[in-house]
Amino acid sequence: MSSSPITAFYEGRNVFITGATGFVGVTIVEKLLRDVPNVGTLYLLMRAKKGKSVQERLEELKKNSVFDRFKELKLEARLSKIVPIEGDVGLDHLGISPKDRQTLIDNVNVVFHSAATLDFFQSLKETTNINLRGTRRVVELCQQLRQLDALVHVSSAYVNAYITEVEEKLYPLPDDPEKIIQLSETLSDDALKELEPKLLKDHPNTYTFTKHLAEHEVANTASRFPCGIVRPSMITAAWKEPIPGWTISKNGPQGFFMGASKGILRRLPLDPSIIMDYIPIDVVVNGIITTGYYVNTLKAKNGGRPAELQIFHLTSSTYKPFRFEFLADKINTYLHEYPLNSAVWYPNLRLVKSLFLFRLSAILFHFIPGFFLDLVTKISGGRPILMRLHKNVWNSLNTLERFIFTEWHFDSKRLLALSKTLDIADRKKFFIDIGELAWDEYFSNTIMGVRQYLSKESPKNLDKARRKDKILLGMHVALQLLFYYGVFKLIIAVTGITNAKAALILPIFYYLFGLL
């Protein structure tokens, strides 16, 4: 018998995972295979795409960097436990063949549903099909499984983004799911787009709206088998496992650290005094796995009947709050400790508190340099992307403003209480308490991880990159001196004043540019 009750629960049990190729899904796979040696078969819902079969996509999955440590430990033989199931949450009956469906019905004990479309700008038609109806299809499959011990649905802390003080409970439906499904099936995208403001009400986008509706699909079946919902906030790089700083996600801080380390993202619209709710991927995965175990134990304590739906926040805002003012003087230091050999300019990221000032600074620090860098790229035969990238950011600002400048407080008392009930071995192996997380060290590791896993730069070329970073610094200083010399000459040319008077005015321009 394992000394870890959670490990013992998963030993011999077969697990069905949707969204297994995503950031959360692939990390669940790695964690189970690494820390539960005798876990049963892992059935991964995967779709063939880009001319590749699910078996070919599985081989690609096995090469994911999440398995780097796994392979160092010589655990590759455990990868044989993975069985791909061809399908798609966006298709009727999940697009699973009758034969594969019967295999799942006969064998699956635990279901982790993490598949979703995360695009804030996607149409209501698409998000309804994937997030709402996709969850309904998973629940319908679960109702057919003969030996289901737990269903864990991966939701989002932001499904209740219309309020800023959020508890770990199910909030009332924002609308009738049947009506939303019918509208999405019968109306055109354009007609549905016109109705969106009326349908979404206080929801900021179709993602949070449909994920909110999806939670009720799980709640509706919670009396039939043990169910849990986990609500992560913004999922960020690994805190401890599989490797500190590991990530394959470009969302949130990882994405802008990647752009900043290249030297192409120099300004960021962000109020450093606002709490940003970040949660490391390994804590999220541990929370999902722990919830599966926990809802099953409640059934045993409840005389074999499923207990009430369990909802947990995997968040940091009310327990270990993070503000960028903690790192205001350190971000650029970290960027220069782990510079990129592929950087196009000297990294220097600054936070701008308002969208108006950000738009002004973007013209000067993003669009103008981007135009010239794209021109050089085009002349040299490359594919210019910077102007398109900056335009996409510019066009998305109004939609993202609510998420950039709103402070949410997600209560996590129930999750912390759950952590305290766990066996000591499980608190260490499946840690969900972030009380000891040090944000400065964490983000230092994150920037190092972004360098290695997103920018694909080996630690072996770090010394070379640091030498280049010093050269870029010299060029950066020289350009600044040239720029302010140009401003100095322009003042004289426009006003006709003397050099001495122009020198007195120059600091004013320096201060104004400093605001940007």
Coordinates of C-alpha atoms in Angstrom, one line a residue:
M1 CA 0.0 0.0 0.0
S2 CA 1.4 3.4 -1.0
S3 CA 2.2 5.9 1.8
S4 CA 0.4 8.5 -0.3
P5 CA -3.5 8.1 -0.2
I6 CA -3.8 10.1 -3.5
T7 CA -1.2 7.8 -5.2
A8 CA -3.0 4.8 -3.9
F9 CA -6.3 6.1 -5.2
Y10 CA -5.0 6.4 -8.8
E11 CA -3.1 3.1 -8.8
G12 CA -4.8 0.7 -11.2
R13 CA -7.4 3.3 -12.2
N14 CA -7.8 4.3 -15.8
V15 CA -8.1 8.0 -16.6
F16 CA -9.8 9.8 -19.6
I17 CA -8.4 13.3 -20.3
T18 CA -9.7 15.9 -22.7
G19 CA -7.5 18.7 -23.8
A20 CA -4.5 16.4 -23.3
T21 CA -2.3 18.3 -25.8
G22 CA -2.8 21.6 -24.1
F23 CA -0.8 23.2 -21.3
V24 CA -2.9 21.7 -18.5
G25 CA -3.6 18.4 -20.1
V26 CA -0.1 17.4 -21.0
T27 CA 1.1 18.4 -17.5
I28 CA -1.5 16.1 -16.0
V29 CA -0.2 13.3 -18.1
E30 CA 3.4 13.9 -17.1
K31 CA 2.5 14.2 -13.3
L32 CA 0.4 11.0 -13.2
L33 CA 3.0 9.0 -15.1
R34 CA 5.9 10.3 -13.0
D35 CA 4.4 10.2 -9.5
V36 CA 1.8 7.4 -9.8
P37 CA 3.9 4.5 -11.1
N38 CA 1.0 2.1 -11.1
V39 CA -1.6 4.3 -12.6
G40 CA -3.8 2.5 -15.2
T41 CA -4.2 3.5 -18.8
L42 CA -4.4 7.2 -19.7
Y43 CA -6.9 7.6 -22.5
L44 CA -6.3 10.9 -24.3
L45 CA -8.9 12.5 -26.5
M46 CA -7.1 13.7 -29.6
R47 CA -8.0 14.8 -33.0
A48 CA -6.2 14.2 -36.2
K49 CA -5.2 17.4 -37.8
K50 CA -2.8 18.9 -40.3
G51 CA -2.6 15.6 -42.1
K52 CA -1.4 13.8 -39.0
S53 CA -3.1 10.8 -37.4
V54 CA -3.7 10.7 -33.7
Q55 CA -0.9 8.1 -33.4
E56 CA 1.5 10.6 -35.1
R57 CA 0.2 13.4 -32.8
L58 CA 0.8 11.1 -29.8
E59 CA 4.4 10.6 -30.8
E60 CA 4.8 14.4 -31.1
L61 CA 3.3 14.7 -27.6
K62 CA 5.9 12.3 -26.2
K63 CA 8.6 14.7 -27.4
N64 CA 7.1 17.6 -25.5
S65 CA 9.6 19.4 -23.2
V66 CA 7.3 18.5 -20.2
F67 CA 8.9 15.1 -20.4
D68 CA 12.5 16.3 -20.2
R69 CA 12.9 15.5 -16.5
F70 CA 10.8 12.4 -17.0
K71 CA 13.3 11.0 -19.5
E72 CA 16.2 12.0 -17.2
L73 CA 14.7 9.7 -14.6
K74 CA 14.5 7.0 -17.3
L75 CA 10.8 6.6 -17.0
E76 CA 10.1 6.4 -20.8
A77 CA 8.6 2.9 -20.4
R78 CA 5.6 4.4 -18.6
L79 CA 4.7 6.3 -21.8
S80 CA 3.2 3.0 -23.1
K81 CA 0.3 3.6 -20.7
I82 CA -1.0 6.4 -23.0
V83 CA -3.7 5.4 -25.5
P84 CA -5.0 8.0 -27.9
I85 CA -8.7 8.1 -28.6
E86 CA -9.6 9.9 -31.8
G87 CA -12.3 12.5 -31.2
D88 CA -13.1 16.2 -30.6
V89 CA -15.3 17.8 -28.0
G90 CA -16.7 20.0 -30.7
L91 CA -18.4 17.0 -32.5
D92 CA -21.5 15.0 -31.6
H93 CA -20.7 12.2 -29.2
L94 CA -17.2 13.7 -29.0
G95 CA -16.5 12.3 -32.5
I96 CA -15.5 9.0 -30.8
S97 CA -16.0 5.7 -32.8
P98 CA -18.5 3.2 -31.3
K99 CA -15.6 0.8 -30.6
D100 CA -13.5 3.4 -28.8
R101 CA -16.6 4.6 -26.9
Q102 CA -17.3 1.1 -25.7
T103 CA -13.6 0.8 -24.5
L104 CA -14.1 3.9 -22.4
I105 CA -17.4 2.8 -21.1
D106 CA -16.0 -0.5 -19.9
N107 CA -12.7 0.8 -18.5
V108 CA -12.5 4.5 -17.4
N109 CA -12.6 5.3 -13.7
V110 CA -11.7 9.0 -13.6
V111 CA -12.4 11.8 -16.1
F112 CA -10.4 15.1 -16.3
H113 CA -12.2 17.5 -18.7
S114 CA -9.8 20.3 -19.5
A115 CA -10.6 20.9 -23.2
A116 CA -11.9 24.4 -24.0
T117 CA -11.4 27.2 -26.4
L118 CA -9.6 30.0 -24.6
D119 CA -9.9 32.7 -27.3
F120 CA -11.6 35.8 -25.8
F121 CA -12.4 37.0 -29.3
Q122 CA -14.1 33.9 -30.6
S123 CA -17.7 33.9 -31.7
L124 CA -20.5 32.8 -29.4
K125 CA -21.3 30.1 -31.9
E126 CA -17.9 28.5 -31.6
T127 CA -17.5 29.0 -27.8
T128 CA -21.0 27.5 -27.2
N129 CA -20.1 24.5 -29.2
I130 CA -16.8 23.8 -27.6
N131 CA -17.2 25.1 -24.0
L132 CA -20.9 24.5 -23.3
R133 CA -21.9 21.7 -25.6
G134 CA -18.5 20.1 -25.4
T135 CA -18.9 19.9 -21.6
R136 CA -22.4 18.4 -22.1
R137 CA -21.0 15.8 -24.4
V138 CA -18.4 14.8 -21.8
V139 CA -21.0 14.6 -19.1
E140 CA -23.2 12.4 -21.3
L141 CA -20.2 10.0 -21.8
C142 CA -19.6 10.0 -18.0
Q143 CA -23.2 9.0 -17.4
Q144 CA -22.5 5.9 -19.5
L145 CA -19.3 4.9 -17.8
R146 CA -19.7 1.7 -15.7
Q147 CA -17.1 2.4 -13.1
L148 CA -16.8 6.2 -12.8
D149 CA -15.2 7.2 -9.5
A150 CA -14.7 11.0 -10.3
L151 CA -15.3 13.7 -12.8
V152 CA -13.2 16.8 -12.5
H153 CA -14.1 19.8 -14.7
V154 CA -11.5 22.4 -15.3
S155 CA -13.3 25.8 -15.3
S156 CA -11.9 29.3 -14.7
A157 CA -11.8 31.7 -11.9
Y158 CA -13.0 34.3 -14.4
V159 CA -16.4 32.6 -15.1
N160 CA -17.7 35.0 -12.5
A161 CA -15.7 38.0 -13.8
Y162 CA -18.8 40.2 -13.5
I163 CA -18.2 40.4 -9.8
T164 CA -14.8 41.2 -8.1
E165 CA -15.3 39.3 -4.8
V166 CA -15.7 35.7 -5.8
E167 CA -16.4 32.7 -3.6
E168 CA -15.9 28.9 -4.2
K169 CA -19.6 28.3 -5.0
L170 CA -21.8 27.8 -8.0
Y171 CA -23.4 31.2 -9.1
P172 CA -26.8 31.4 -10.8
L173 CA -27.1 30.8 -14.5
P174 CA -26.6 33.9 -16.5
D175 CA -29.0 32.6 -19.1
D176 CA -30.9 29.5 -20.3
P177 CA -28.3 27.1 -21.9
E178 CA -31.0 25.6 -24.2
K179 CA -31.7 29.0 -25.6
I180 CA -28.1 29.8 -26.1
I181 CA -27.5 26.5 -27.9
Q182 CA -30.6 27.0 -30.1
L183 CA -29.5 30.5 -31.0
S184 CA -26.0 29.3 -31.8
E185 CA -27.3 26.6 -34.1
T186 CA -29.9 28.7 -35.9
L187 CA -28.5 32.2 -36.3
S188 CA -25.7 33.3 -38.5
D189 CA -22.4 34.6 -36.9
D190 CA -23.4 38.2 -37.8
A191 CA -26.9 37.9 -36.3
L192 CA -25.5 36.3 -33.2
K193 CA -22.8 39.0 -32.9
E194 CA -25.5 41.6 -32.8
L195 CA -27.3 39.8 -30.0
E196 CA -24.1 39.3 -28.0
P197 CA -24.2 42.4 -25.7
K198 CA -27.8 41.5 -24.7
L199 CA -26.9 37.8 -24.1
L200 CA -23.6 38.3 -22.3
K201 CA -25.0 41.1 -20.0
D202 CA -22.1 41.7 -17.5
H203 CA -19.9 39.0 -18.8
P204 CA -16.8 40.5 -20.5
N205 CA -16.6 37.9 -23.4
T206 CA -18.0 34.7 -24.8
Y207 CA -15.4 32.6 -23.1
T208 CA -16.4 33.5 -19.5
F209 CA -20.1 33.3 -20.5
T210 CA -20.0 29.8 -21.9
K211 CA -17.6 28.5 -19.3
H212 CA -20.1 29.7 -16.7
L213 CA -22.9 27.9 -18.4
A214 CA -20.7 24.8 -18.6
E215 CA -20.3 24.6 -14.8
H216 CA -24.1 24.0 -14.5
E217 CA -23.8 21.1 -16.9
V218 CA -21.5 19.5 -14.3
A219 CA -23.7 20.5 -11.4
N220 CA -26.8 18.9 -13.1
T221 CA -25.1 15.5 -12.9
A222 CA -23.4 15.8 -9.5
S223 CA -26.1 13.6 -7.9
R224 CA -25.2 10.7 -10.1
F225 CA -21.4 10.4 -9.5
P226 CA -18.7 12.3 -7.6
C227 CA -18.0 15.7 -9.4
G228 CA -15.6 18.5 -8.7
I229 CA -14.9 21.8 -10.4
V230 CA -11.6 23.6 -10.2
R231 CA -11.2 27.2 -11.2
P232 CA -7.7 28.3 -12.0
S233 CA -6.9 32.0 -12.5
M234 CA -4.1 32.9 -15.0
I235 CA -2.0 29.8 -15.3
T236 CA 1.7 30.5 -15.4
A237 CA 5.0 28.6 -15.5
A238 CA 5.9 25.8 -13.2
W239 CA 6.9 26.6 -9.6
K240 CA 8.6 23.3 -8.8
E241 CA 7.6 20.6 -11.2
P242 CA 8.5 19.1 -13.6
I243 CA 11.2 21.8 -13.8
P244 CA 11.1 25.3 -12.1
G245 CA 10.2 27.8 -14.8
W246 CA 9.0 25.2 -17.3
T247 CA 6.2 26.4 -19.7
I248 CA 4.8 25.9 -23.1
S249 CA 2.2 28.6 -22.8
K250 CA 2.6 32.1 -24.3
N251 CA -0.4 33.4 -22.4
G252 CA -0.1 36.0 -19.6
P253 CA 3.3 37.0 -18.3
Q254 CA 5.2 34.3 -20.3
G255 CA 4.1 35.9 -23.5
F256 CA 5.2 39.4 -22.7
F257 CA 8.4 38.2 -21.1
M258 CA 9.1 36.5 -24.4
G259 CA 8.5 39.7 -26.3
A260 CA 10.4 41.8 -23.9
S261 CA 13.5 39.5 -23.9
K262 CA 13.6 39.9 -27.7
G263 CA 13.7 43.6 -27.2
I264 CA 10.5 44.1 -29.3
L265 CA 8.0 44.6 -26.5
R266 CA 9.2 47.7 -24.5
R267 CA 6.0 49.0 -23.0
L268 CA 3.2 47.1 -21.2
P269 CA -0.2 48.5 -20.2
L270 CA -0.4 47.5 -16.6
D271 CA -0.9 49.1 -13.2
P272 CA 1.8 47.7 -10.9
S273 CA -0.3 48.4 -7.8
I274 CA -3.2 46.1 -8.9
I275 CA -3.2 42.4 -7.7
M276 CA -2.6 40.1 -10.7
D277 CA -3.9 36.6 -9.9
Y278 CA -1.3 34.1 -11.2
I279 CA -1.1 30.4 -10.3
P280 CA 1.7 28.0 -11.4
I281 CA 0.8 25.1 -13.7
D282 CA 2.1 22.5 -11.2
V283 CA -0.2 23.8 -8.5
V284 CA -3.2 23.7 -10.9
V285 CA -2.4 20.1 -11.9
N286 CA -2.0 19.0 -8.3
G287 CA -5.3 20.6 -7.6
I288 CA -7.1 18.7 -10.4
I289 CA -5.6 15.4 -9.3
T290 CA -6.3 16.0 -5.6
T291 CA -9.9 17.0 -6.4
G292 CA -10.5 13.7 -8.2
Y293 CA -9.3 11.8 -5.2
Y294 CA -11.2 14.0 -2.7
V295 CA -14.7 13.8 -4.3
N296 CA -14.4 10.1 -4.3
T297 CA -13.5 9.9 -0.6
L298 CA -16.6 12.0 0.1
K299 CA -18.7 9.4 -1.6
A300 CA -17.3 6.8 0.7
K301 CA -18.1 8.9 3.7
N302 CA -21.6 9.6 2.4
G303 CA -22.6 5.9 2.4
G304 CA -21.8 5.4 -1.2
R305 CA -23.8 8.3 -2.5
P306 CA -22.1 11.3 -4.2
A307 CA -21.7 14.3 -2.0
E308 CA -22.6 17.8 -3.1
L309 CA -20.6 19.3 -6.0
Q310 CA -17.1 20.5 -4.8
I311 CA -15.7 23.7 -6.2
F312 CA -12.2 24.9 -5.5
H313 CA -10.3 28.1 -6.6
L314 CA -6.8 27.6 -7.7
T315 CA -5.8 31.2 -7.2
S316 CA -3.4 33.5 -5.4
S317 CA -5.2 36.9 -5.0
T318 CA -6.5 36.5 -1.4
Y319 CA -3.8 34.2 0.0
K320 CA -0.5 35.0 -1.7
P321 CA -1.3 38.2 -3.7
F322 CA 1.2 39.4 -6.3
R323 CA 1.6 42.9 -7.6
F324 CA 4.1 43.9 -10.3
E325 CA 5.3 46.7 -8.0
F326 CA 7.1 43.8 -6.2
L327 CA 9.2 43.3 -9.3
A328 CA 9.3 46.8 -10.8
D329 CA 13.0 47.1 -10.2
K330 CA 13.8 43.5 -10.9
I331 CA 12.1 42.5 -14.2
N332 CA 14.8 44.1 -16.4
T333 CA 17.5 42.7 -14.2
Y334 CA 16.1 39.2 -14.8
L335 CA 15.9 39.8 -18.5
H336 CA 19.6 40.7 -18.6
E337 CA 20.5 37.7 -16.4
Y338 CA 18.9 35.4 -19.0
P339 CA 19.2 37.4 -22.3
L340 CA 18.5 35.9 -25.7
N341 CA 21.1 35.4 -28.3
S342 CA 18.3 36.1 -30.8
A343 CA 17.4 39.5 -29.2
V344 CA 17.0 42.2 -31.8
W345 CA 17.4 45.1 -29.4
Y346 CA 18.4 45.8 -25.8
P347 CA 15.5 44.6 -23.5
N348 CA 14.0 47.4 -21.4
L349 CA 10.4 46.7 -20.3
R350 CA 8.4 49.5 -18.6
L351 CA 4.9 49.4 -17.2
V352 CA 2.4 52.1 -18.3
K353 CA -0.6 52.7 -16.1
S354 CA -3.1 53.9 -18.7
L355 CA -4.2 52.8 -22.1
F356 CA -3.9 56.4 -23.4
L357 CA -0.3 56.6 -22.4
F358 CA 0.4 53.1 -23.6
R359 CA -1.0 54.0 -27.1
L360 CA 1.2 57.0 -27.3
S361 CA 4.3 55.0 -26.2
A362 CA 3.4 52.2 -28.6
I363 CA 3.7 54.5 -31.5
L364 CA 7.2 55.6 -30.5
F365 CA 8.6 52.4 -29.0
H366 CA 6.7 49.7 -30.9
F367 CA 5.4 50.8 -34.3
I368 CA 8.3 53.0 -35.5
P369 CA 11.0 50.4 -34.6
G370 CA 8.8 47.6 -35.8
F371 CA 8.4 49.3 -39.2
F372 CA 12.2 49.5 -39.7
L373 CA 12.9 46.0 -38.3
D374 CA 10.2 44.5 -40.6
L375 CA 11.7 46.4 -43.5
V376 CA 15.2 45.0 -42.8
T377 CA 13.6 41.5 -42.4
K378 CA 11.9 41.8 -45.7
I379 CA 15.0 42.9 -47.5
S380 CA 17.0 40.0 -46.1
G381 CA 14.3 37.5 -47.3
G382 CA 12.6 36.9 -44.0
R383 CA 8.9 37.1 -43.0
P384 CA 8.1 40.5 -41.4
I385 CA 5.7 40.1 -38.4
L386 CA 6.3 42.9 -36.0
M387 CA 3.9 45.4 -37.4
R388 CA 1.2 42.8 -37.6
L389 CA 1.9 41.7 -34.0
H390 CA 1.7 45.3 -32.7
K391 CA -1.5 46.0 -34.6
N392 CA -3.1 42.9 -33.1
V393 CA -2.2 44.1 -29.6
W394 CA -3.4 47.6 -30.4
N395 CA -6.8 46.2 -31.7
S396 CA -7.3 44.0 -28.7
L397 CA -6.7 46.6 -26.0
N398 CA -10.3 47.7 -25.6
T399 CA -11.5 44.1 -25.1
L400 CA -8.6 43.3 -22.7
E401 CA -8.8 46.5 -20.7
R402 CA -11.2 45.0 -18.1
F403 CA -8.7 42.2 -17.4
I404 CA -5.7 44.5 -17.4
F405 CA -7.0 47.1 -15.0
T406 CA -9.5 45.2 -12.8
E407 CA -8.5 43.6 -9.5
W408 CA -10.4 40.4 -8.6
H409 CA -10.3 38.7 -5.2
F410 CA -10.9 35.0 -5.5
D411 CA -11.5 33.3 -2.1
S412 CA -9.6 30.1 -1.7
K413 CA -10.5 29.0 1.9
R414 CA -12.0 25.7 0.8
L415 CA -8.9 24.8 -1.2
L416 CA -6.7 25.6 1.7
A417 CA -8.9 23.6 4.1
L418 CA -8.6 20.7 1.7
S419 CA -4.9 20.9 1.8
K420 CA -4.9 20.7 5.6
T421 CA -6.9 17.5 5.4
L422 CA -4.3 15.7 3.2
D423 CA -1.8 13.2 4.4
I424 CA 1.7 14.7 5.0
A425 CA 3.1 12.7 2.0
D426 CA 0.3 14.1 -0.2
R427 CA 0.9 17.7 0.9
K428 CA 4.5 17.3 -0.4
K429 CA 3.8 15.2 -3.5
F430 CA 0.6 17.0 -4.6
F431 CA 1.2 20.4 -3.2
I432 CA -1.6 22.9 -3.6
D433 CA -0.7 25.4 -0.8
I434 CA 1.4 28.3 -2.3
G435 CA 2.2 29.8 1.1
E436 CA 5.9 29.3 0.6
L437 CA 6.0 30.6 -3.0
A438 CA 8.5 33.5 -3.3
W439 CA 7.4 35.6 -6.2
D440 CA 10.8 37.2 -7.0
E441 CA 12.5 33.8 -7.3
Y442 CA 9.5 32.4 -9.1
F443 CA 9.6 35.1 -11.9
S444 CA 13.4 34.8 -12.2
N445 CA 12.8 31.1 -12.9
T446 CA 9.9 31.9 -15.3
I447 CA 12.1 34.2 -17.4
M448 CA 14.8 31.5 -17.5
G449 CA 12.1 29.0 -18.5
V450 CA 10.7 31.3 -21.2
R451 CA 14.2 31.6 -22.6
Q452 CA 14.7 27.8 -22.8
Y453 CA 11.2 26.5 -23.6
L454 CA 9.5 29.2 -25.6
S455 CA 12.4 31.0 -27.2
K456 CA 14.2 27.6 -27.6
E457 CA 17.6 28.9 -26.5
S458 CA 19.9 26.4 -24.8
P459 CA 21.5 27.3 -21.4
K460 CA 24.8 26.5 -23.1
N461 CA 24.7 29.8 -25.2
L462 CA 24.0 32.0 -22.2
D463 CA 27.5 33.4 -22.0
K464 CA 27.4 34.3 -25.7
A465 CA 24.0 35.9 -25.2
R466 CA 25.3 38.0 -22.3
R467 CA 28.1 39.3 -24.4
K468 CA 25.6 40.3 -27.1
D469 CA 23.5 41.9 -24.4
K470 CA 26.4 44.2 -23.5
I471 CA 26.8 45.2 -27.2
L472 CA 23.1 45.9 -27.5
L473 CA 23.3 48.1 -24.4
G474 CA 26.1 50.2 -26.0
M475 CA 23.9 50.6 -29.2
H476 CA 20.9 51.4 -27.1
V477 CA 22.7 54.2 -25.2
A478 CA 24.2 55.5 -28.4
L479 CA 20.8 55.7 -30.0
Q480 CA 19.3 57.5 -27.0
L481 CA 22.1 60.1 -27.1
L482 CA 21.6 60.6 -30.8
F483 CA 17.8 60.9 -30.3
Y484 CA 18.1 63.6 -27.6
Y485 CA 20.7 65.4 -29.6
G486 CA 18.2 65.5 -32.4
V487 CA 15.5 66.8 -30.1
F488 CA 18.0 69.4 -28.9
K489 CA 18.8 70.6 -32.4
L490 CA 15.0 70.5 -33.3
I491 CA 14.3 72.9 -30.3
I492 CA 16.9 75.3 -31.6
A493 CA 15.6 75.1 -35.2
V494 CA 12.0 75.6 -34.2
T495 CA 12.4 78.3 -31.5
G496 CA 15.6 80.0 -32.6
I497 CA 16.8 80.1 -29.0
T498 CA 20.5 79.7 -27.9
N499 CA 22.2 76.4 -27.1
A500 CA 22.2 77.3 -23.4
K501 CA 18.5 77.9 -23.3
A502 CA 17.7 74.8 -25.4
A503 CA 19.8 72.8 -22.9
L504 CA 17.5 74.0 -20.1
I505 CA 14.4 72.9 -22.1
L506 CA 15.8 69.5 -23.0
P507 CA 15.1 68.0 -19.5
I508 CA 11.4 68.8 -19.9
F509 CA 11.3 66.6 -23.0
Y510 CA 13.3 64.0 -21.2
Y511 CA 10.7 64.0 -18.4
L512 CA 7.8 63.8 -20.8
F513 CA 9.3 60.9 -22.8
G514 CA 9.9 59.3 -19.4
L515 CA 6.1 59.2 -18.8
L516 CA 5.9 57.0 -21.9

